[in-house]
PDB file of C-alpha atoms and ligand atoms in Angstrom:
ATOM      1  CA  MET A   1     125.480  98.641  43.262  1.00 76.00           C
ATOM      2  CA  ALA A   2     123.051  96.948  40.923  1.00 88.00           C
ATOM      3  CA  ASP A   3     120.262  94.678  42.177  1.00 92.00           C
ATOM      4  CA  ILE A   4     120.570  90.980  41.400  1.00 95.00           C
ATOM      5  CA  LEU A   5     117.625  89.655  39.384  1.00 97.00           C
ATOM      6  CA  THR A   6     116.940  85.917  39.045  1.00 97.00           C
ATOM      7  CA  PRO A   7     114.185  84.617  36.719  1.00 98.00           C
ATOM      8  CA  LEU A   8     111.316  82.866  38.509  1.00 98.00           C
ATOM      9  CA  PHE A   9     108.291  82.675  36.178  1.00 98.00           C
ATOM     10  CA  SER A  10     108.725  82.967  32.420  1.00 98.00           C
ATOM     11  CA  ARG A  11     106.364  84.646  29.982  1.00 98.00           C
ATOM     12  CA  ALA A  12     105.134  81.165  29.003  1.00 98.00           C
ATOM     13  CA  ASP A  13     104.485  80.228  32.673  1.00 98.00           C
ATOM     14  CA  ILE A  14     102.523  83.451  33.152  1.00 98.00           C
ATOM     15  CA  LYS A  15     100.536  83.029  29.947  1.00 98.00           C
ATOM     16  CA  LYS A  16      99.507  79.499  30.902  1.00 98.00           C
ATOM     17  CA  THR A  17      98.542  80.553  34.427  1.00 98.00           C
ATOM     18  CA  VAL A  18      96.538  83.578  33.281  1.00 98.00           C
ATOM     19  CA  LYS A  19      94.627  81.372  30.840  1.00 98.00           C
ATOM     20  CA  ARG A  20      93.843  78.852  33.591  1.00 98.00           C
ATOM     21  CA  LEU A  21      92.573  81.606  35.907  1.00 98.00           C
ATOM     22  CA  ALA A  22      90.474  83.211  33.151  1.00 98.00           C
ATOM     23  CA  GLU A  23      88.888  79.870  32.278  1.00 98.00           C
ATOM     24  CA  ALA A  24      87.899  79.249  35.896  1.00 98.00           C
ATOM     25  CA  ILE A  25      86.535  82.790  36.235  1.00 98.00           C
ATOM     26  CA  SER A  26      84.572  82.583  32.961  1.00 98.00           C
ATOM     27  CA  ARG A  27      83.079  79.264  34.061  1.00 98.00           C
ATOM     28  CA  ASP A  28      82.132  80.433  37.554  1.00 98.00           C
ATOM     29  CA  TYR A  29      80.508  83.692  36.397  1.00 97.00           C
ATOM     30  CA  ARG A  30      78.734  82.228  33.358  1.00 96.00           C
ATOM     31  CA  GLY A  31      75.671  84.332  32.429  1.00 96.00           C
ATOM     32  CA  GLU A  32      76.768  87.181  34.720  1.00 98.00           C
ATOM     33  CA  GLU A  33      78.593  90.475  34.334  1.00 98.00           C
ATOM     34  CA  VAL A  34      81.609  91.165  36.499  1.00 98.00           C
ATOM     35  CA  ILE A  35      83.378  94.352  37.521  1.00 98.00           C
ATOM     36  CA  CYS A  36      87.107  93.648  37.444  1.00 98.00           C
ATOM     37  CA  VAL A  37      88.833  95.880  39.972  1.00 98.00           C
ATOM     38  CA  CYS A  38      92.502  96.342  39.133  1.00 98.00           C
ATOM     39  CA  ILE A  39      94.580  97.362  42.133  1.00 98.00           C
ATOM     40  CA  LEU A  40      97.106  99.889  40.831  1.00 97.00           C
ATOM     41  CA  LYS A  41      99.825  99.912  40.057  1.00 96.00           C
ATOM     42  CA  GLY A  42     101.086  96.349  40.487  1.00 97.00           C
ATOM     43  CA  SER A  43      98.134  94.588  38.819  1.00 98.00           C
ATOM     44  CA  PHE A  44      97.966  96.593  35.607  1.00 98.00           C
ATOM     45  CA  MET A  45      99.755  94.056  33.399  1.00 98.00           C
ATOM     46  CA  PHE A  46      98.059  91.068  34.986  1.00 98.00           C
ATOM     47  CA  THR A  47      94.662  92.747  34.599  1.00 98.00           C
ATOM     48  CA  SER A  48      95.212  93.580  30.944  1.00 98.00           C
ATOM     49  CA  ASP A  49      96.134  89.983  30.136  1.00 98.00           C
ATOM     50  CA  LEU A  50      93.445  88.449  32.348  1.00 98.00           C
ATOM     51  CA  VAL A  51      90.499  90.469  31.014  1.00 98.00           C
ATOM     52  CA  ARG A  52      91.511  89.640  27.445  1.00 98.00           C
ATOM     53  CA  GLU A  53      91.092  85.944  28.288  1.00 98.00           C
ATOM     54  CA  ILE A  54      87.828  86.292  30.228  1.00 98.00           C
ATOM     55  CA  LYS A  55      84.848  85.259  28.107  1.00 96.00           C
ATOM     56  CA  ILE A  56      81.995  86.966  29.996  1.00 97.00           C
ATOM     57  CA  PRO A  57      80.812  90.634  29.962  1.00 98.00           C
ATOM     58  CA  THR A  58      83.389  92.627  31.902  1.00 98.00           C
ATOM     59  CA  ILE A  59      83.765  96.157  33.222  1.00 98.00           C
ATOM     60  CA  VAL A  60      87.243  97.311  34.230  1.00 98.00           C
ATOM     61  CA  GLU A  61      87.692  99.648  37.190  1.00 98.00           C
ATOM     62  CA  PHE A  62      90.796 100.862  38.974  1.00 98.00           C
ATOM     63  CA  ILE A  63      91.620 101.541  42.594  1.00 98.00           C
ATOM     64  CA  ARG A  64      94.913 102.674  44.044  1.00 97.00           C
ATOM     65  CA  VAL A  65      95.898 102.332  47.651  1.00 94.00           C
ATOM     66  CA  SER A  66      99.086 103.227  49.413  1.00 87.00           C
ATOM     67  CA  SER A  67     100.819 100.399  51.192  1.00 70.00           C
ATOM     68  CA  TYR A  68     104.551  99.837  50.840  1.00 54.00           C
ATOM     69  CA  GLY A  69     106.239 103.039  49.766  1.00 51.00           C
ATOM     70  CA  LYS A  70     109.839 102.277  48.965  1.00 46.00           C
ATOM     71  CA  GLY A  71     110.485  99.535  51.497  1.00 55.00           C
ATOM     72  CA  MET A  72     110.128  95.772  51.312  1.00 54.00           C
ATOM     73  CA  SER A  73     107.667  95.108  54.155  1.00 59.00           C
ATOM     74  CA  SER A  74     104.070  96.047  54.856  1.00 58.00           C
ATOM     75  CA  LYS A  75     103.218  98.878  57.221  1.00 58.00           C
ATOM     76  CA  GLY A  76      99.627  97.736  57.455  1.00 58.00           C
ATOM     77  CA  ALA A  77      98.269 101.280  57.199  1.00 73.00           C
ATOM     78  CA  VAL A  78      96.251 101.566  53.981  1.00 85.00           C
ATOM     79  CA  THR A  79      94.612 104.600  52.401  1.00 91.00           C
ATOM     80  CA  ILE A  80      92.780 105.008  49.081  1.00 94.00           C
ATOM     81  CA  THR A  81      94.640 107.411  46.792  1.00 95.00           C
ATOM     82  CA  LYS A  82      92.413 106.752  43.743  1.00 97.00           C
ATOM     83  CA  ASP A  83      88.941 105.348  44.274  1.00 98.00           C
ATOM     84  CA  LEU A  84      86.604 103.398  41.977  1.00 98.00           C
ATOM     85  CA  GLU A  85      84.503 105.563  39.687  1.00 98.00           C
ATOM     86  CA  MET A  86      81.503 103.236  39.732  1.00 97.00           C
ATOM     87  CA  ASP A  87      78.905 102.252  42.293  1.00 98.00           C
ATOM     88  CA  ILE A  88      79.470  98.544  42.938  1.00 98.00           C
ATOM     89  CA  SER A  89      76.337  97.896  45.018  1.00 98.00           C
ATOM     90  CA  GLY A  90      74.437  94.890  43.699  1.00 98.00           C
ATOM     91  CA  LYS A  91      77.264  94.018  41.259  1.00 98.00           C
ATOM     92  CA  ASN A  92      79.681  91.115  40.968  1.00 98.00           C
ATOM     93  CA  VAL A  93      83.112  92.384  41.914  1.00 98.00           C
ATOM     94  CA  LEU A  94      86.360  90.589  41.142  1.00 98.00           C
ATOM     95  CA  VAL A  95      89.358  92.163  42.851  1.00 98.00           C
ATOM     96  CA  ILE A  96      92.569  91.653  40.886  1.00 98.00           C
ATOM     97  CA  GLU A  97      95.723  91.721  43.000  1.00 98.00           C
ATOM     98  CA  ASP A  98      99.333  91.108  42.020  1.00 97.00           C
ATOM     99  CA  ILE A  99     100.708  89.719  45.287  1.00 96.00           C
ATOM    100  CA  ILE A 100      99.276  88.747  48.629  1.00 94.00           C
ATOM    101  CA  ASP A 101     101.962  88.881  51.281  1.00 92.00           C
ATOM    102  CA  SER A 102     100.935  89.664  54.875  1.00 91.00           C
ATOM    103  CA  GLY A 103      97.350  89.974  53.614  1.00 93.00           C
ATOM    104  CA  LEU A 104      96.894  93.344  55.334  1.00 91.00           C
ATOM    105  CA  THR A 105      96.387  95.327  52.107  1.00 90.00           C
ATOM    106  CA  LEU A 106      93.937  92.918  50.547  1.00 94.00           C
ATOM    107  CA  LYS A 107      91.973  92.426  53.761  1.00 94.00           C
ATOM    108  CA  TRP A 108      91.569  96.176  54.060  1.00 93.00           C
ATOM    109  CA  ILE A 109      90.472  96.513  50.430  1.00 96.00           C
ATOM    110  CA  ARG A 110      88.079  93.592  50.772  1.00 97.00           C
ATOM    111  CA  ASP A 111      86.448  95.004  53.911  1.00 96.00           C
ATOM    112  CA  THR A 112      86.212  98.462  52.334  1.00 96.00           C
ATOM    113  CA  LEU A 113      84.553  97.159  49.157  1.00 98.00           C
ATOM    114  CA  LEU A 114      82.244  94.771  51.040  1.00 98.00           C
ATOM    115  CA  ALA A 115      80.909  97.787  52.967  1.00 98.00           C
ATOM    116  CA  ARG A 116      79.607  99.078  49.593  1.00 98.00           C
ATOM    117  CA  ASN A 117      77.263  96.074  49.320  1.00 98.00           C
ATOM    118  CA  PRO A 118      78.314  94.298  46.132  1.00 98.00           C
ATOM    119  CA  LYS A 119      76.245  91.281  45.078  1.00 98.00           C
ATOM    120  CA  THR A 120      79.384  89.127  45.247  1.00 98.00           C
ATOM    121  CA  LEU A 121      83.053  89.822  45.891  1.00 98.00           C
ATOM    122  CA  LYS A 122      85.829  87.495  44.860  1.00 98.00           C
ATOM    123  CA  ILE A 123      89.580  87.857  44.721  1.00 98.00           C
ATOM    124  CA  VAL A 124      92.066  86.734  42.105  1.00 98.00           C
ATOM    125  CA  CYS A 125      95.690  86.934  43.054  1.00 98.00           C
ATOM    126  CA  LEU A 126      98.617  86.264  40.731  1.00 98.00           C
ATOM    127  CA  VAL A 127     101.205  85.384  43.392  1.00 98.00           C
ATOM    128  CA  ASP A 128     100.448  84.115  46.878  1.00 96.00           C
ATOM    129  CA  LYS A 129     103.229  84.275  49.477  1.00 94.00           C
ATOM    130  CA  LYS A 130     101.437  81.864  51.793  1.00 88.00           C
ATOM    131  CA  THR A 131     103.978  81.547  54.592  1.00 88.00           C
ATOM    132  CA  ARG A 132     104.022  85.325  55.191  1.00 85.00           C
ATOM    133  CA  ARG A 133     100.336  85.714  55.971  1.00 90.00           C
ATOM    134  CA  ARG A 134      99.475  87.735  59.090  1.00 90.00           C
ATOM    135  CA  VAL A 135      95.714  88.032  58.523  1.00 93.00           C
ATOM    136  CA  ASP A 136      93.406  85.586  56.798  1.00 92.00           C
ATOM    137  CA  VAL A 137      91.990  86.660  53.419  1.00 94.00           C
ATOM    138  CA  PRO A 138      89.950  84.320  51.230  1.00 94.00           C
ATOM    139  CA  CYS A 139      91.590  84.122  47.805  1.00 96.00           C
ATOM    140  CA  ASP A 140      89.251  82.542  45.251  1.00 98.00           C
ATOM    141  CA  TYR A 141      91.736  82.222  42.408  1.00 98.00           C
ATOM    142  CA  VAL A 142      95.500  81.926  42.878  1.00 98.00           C
ATOM    143  CA  GLY A 143      98.059  81.945  40.067  1.00 98.00           C
ATOM    144  CA  PHE A 144     101.370  80.996  41.669  1.00 98.00           C
ATOM    145  CA  THR A 145     102.294  80.150  45.247  1.00 97.00           C
ATOM    146  CA  ILE A 146     105.791  81.005  46.500  1.00 96.00           C
ATOM    147  CA  GLU A 147     107.460  80.673  49.889  1.00 91.00           C
ATOM    148  CA  ASP A 148     109.198  83.995  50.277  1.00 84.00           C
ATOM    149  CA  GLY A 149     111.526  86.337  48.434  1.00 92.00           C
ATOM    150  CA  PHE A 150     110.887  89.737  46.892  1.00 95.00           C
ATOM    151  CA  ILE A 151     109.708  89.587  43.295  1.00 97.00           C
ATOM    152  CA  VAL A 152     109.518  92.110  40.461  1.00 98.00           C
ATOM    153  CA  GLY A 153     108.423  92.320  36.835  1.00 98.00           C
ATOM    154  CA  TYR A 154     105.115  91.872  35.026  1.00 98.00           C
ATOM    155  CA  GLY A 155     103.801  95.066  36.627  1.00 98.00           C
ATOM    156  CA  ILE A 156     105.367  94.421  40.028  1.00 98.00           C
ATOM    157  CA  ASP A 157     107.960  96.880  41.311  1.00 96.00           C
ATOM    158  CA  TYR A 158     110.751  97.380  43.730  1.00 95.00           C
ATOM    159  CA  ALA A 159     110.872 101.117  44.523  1.00 93.00           C
ATOM    160  CA  GLU A 160     108.943 101.745  41.246  1.00 95.00           C
ATOM    161  CA  LYS A 161     111.546  99.939  39.152  1.00 96.00           C
ATOM    162  CA  TYR A 162     111.208  96.810  36.994  1.00 97.00           C
ATOM    163  CA  ARG A 163     107.438  96.974  36.312  1.00 98.00           C
ATOM    164  CA  ASN A 164     108.112  96.803  32.578  1.00 98.00           C
ATOM    165  CA  LEU A 165     109.907  93.451  32.663  1.00 98.00           C
ATOM    166  CA  PRO A 166     107.726  90.861  30.898  1.00 98.00           C
ATOM    167  CA  GLU A 167     108.568  87.975  33.249  1.00 98.00           C
ATOM    168  CA  ILE A 168     108.665  87.604  37.041  1.00 98.00           C
ATOM    169  CA  LEU A 169     112.048  87.652  38.762  1.00 98.00           C
ATOM    170  CA  VAL A 170     113.360  87.500  42.311  1.00 97.00           C
ATOM    171  CA  VAL A 171     115.284  90.629  43.314  1.00 96.00           C
ATOM    172  CA  GLU A 172     118.112  90.759  45.810  1.00 92.00           C
ATOM    173  CA  LYS A 173     119.651  94.025  46.770  1.00 77.00           C
ATOM    174  CA  SER A 174     123.367  93.638  46.343  1.00 67.00           C
TER     175      SER A 174
HETATM  176  P1  IMP B 201     100.510  92.828  52.065  1.00 76.02           P
HETATM  177  O1  IMP B 201      99.652  93.895  52.632  1.00 76.02           O
HETATM  178  O2  IMP B 201     101.669  92.528  52.959  1.00 76.02           O
HETATM  179  O3  IMP B 201      99.758  91.569  51.679  1.00 76.02           O
HETATM  180  O4  IMP B 201     101.188  93.453  50.782  1.00 76.02           O
HETATM  181  C1  IMP B 201     100.712  93.241  49.513  1.00 76.02           C
HETATM  182  C2  IMP B 201     101.264  94.274  48.575  1.00 76.02           C
HETATM  183  O5  IMP B 201     102.630  94.556  48.835  1.00 76.02           O
HETATM  184  C3  IMP B 201     101.224  93.744  47.164  1.00 76.02           C
HETATM  185  O6  IMP B 201     100.042  94.136  46.527  1.00 76.02           O
HETATM  186  C4  IMP B 201     102.430  94.363  46.544  1.00 76.02           C
HETATM  187  O7  IMP B 201     102.110  95.626  46.009  1.00 76.02           O
HETATM  188  C5  IMP B 201     103.395  94.551  47.676  1.00 76.02           C
HETATM  189  N1  IMP B 201     104.343  93.436  47.708  1.00 76.02           N
HETATM  190  C6  IMP B 201     104.349  92.355  48.520  1.00 76.02           C
HETATM  191  N2  IMP B 201     105.339  91.518  48.224  1.00 76.02           N
HETATM  192  C7  IMP B 201     105.975  92.070  47.171  1.00 76.02           C
HETATM  193  C8  IMP B 201     107.087  91.645  46.358  1.00 76.02           C
HETATM  194  O8  IMP B 201     107.673  90.577  46.524  1.00 76.02           O
HETATM  195  N3  IMP B 201     107.434  92.494  45.357  1.00 76.02           N
HETATM  196  C9  IMP B 201     106.799  93.661  45.112  1.00 76.02           C
HETATM  197  N4  IMP B 201     105.755  94.084  45.822  1.00 76.02           N
HETATM  198  C10 IMP B 201     105.356  93.291  46.848  1.00 76.02           C
HETATM  199 MG1   MG B 202     100.101  95.989  45.167  1.00 76.02          MG
END
């Protein structure tokens, strides 16, 4: 049976939010260079829109970690499957995440990158599922806050599907 998809954030909502985040980031890092770390795969669309709106010198790097597999809940066990290609020590690092849910993935990534001695490390997250947090992670820039529900689109998948959808939708398995 087909999944049921319900629109949540439109392309216009996303565009406005990305612009707001980019303005705050550009202001806060004025006069500095920042390494934008896109967490694959979910953040690829968000990253591409965000960096186009950021008005300071930017380097784009990618990292991929395994977290969810095909299910809908976090296992907590994280491994790097594609690492950064740049030494981040002494640099400003901005981690770009699609969703923070339990916080386990982002906390692990944050701790791992902090161990490489960046000058600063901040996090920008498109969607924060606040009520589901199991570990505390400081999020410096948050796009949308939602209560619960499994979302897809705008780079975000359910079992690798729906990443191509240009808006964000809630998915219910029928
Ligand atoms: P956490 O470790 O529980 O915070 O999981 C965060 C990661 O799980 C996100 O980066 C997403 O890749 C994935 N995830 C969490 N919630 C959703 C969702 O609603 N849709 C799709 N992926 C999700
Ligand atoms: Mg992810």
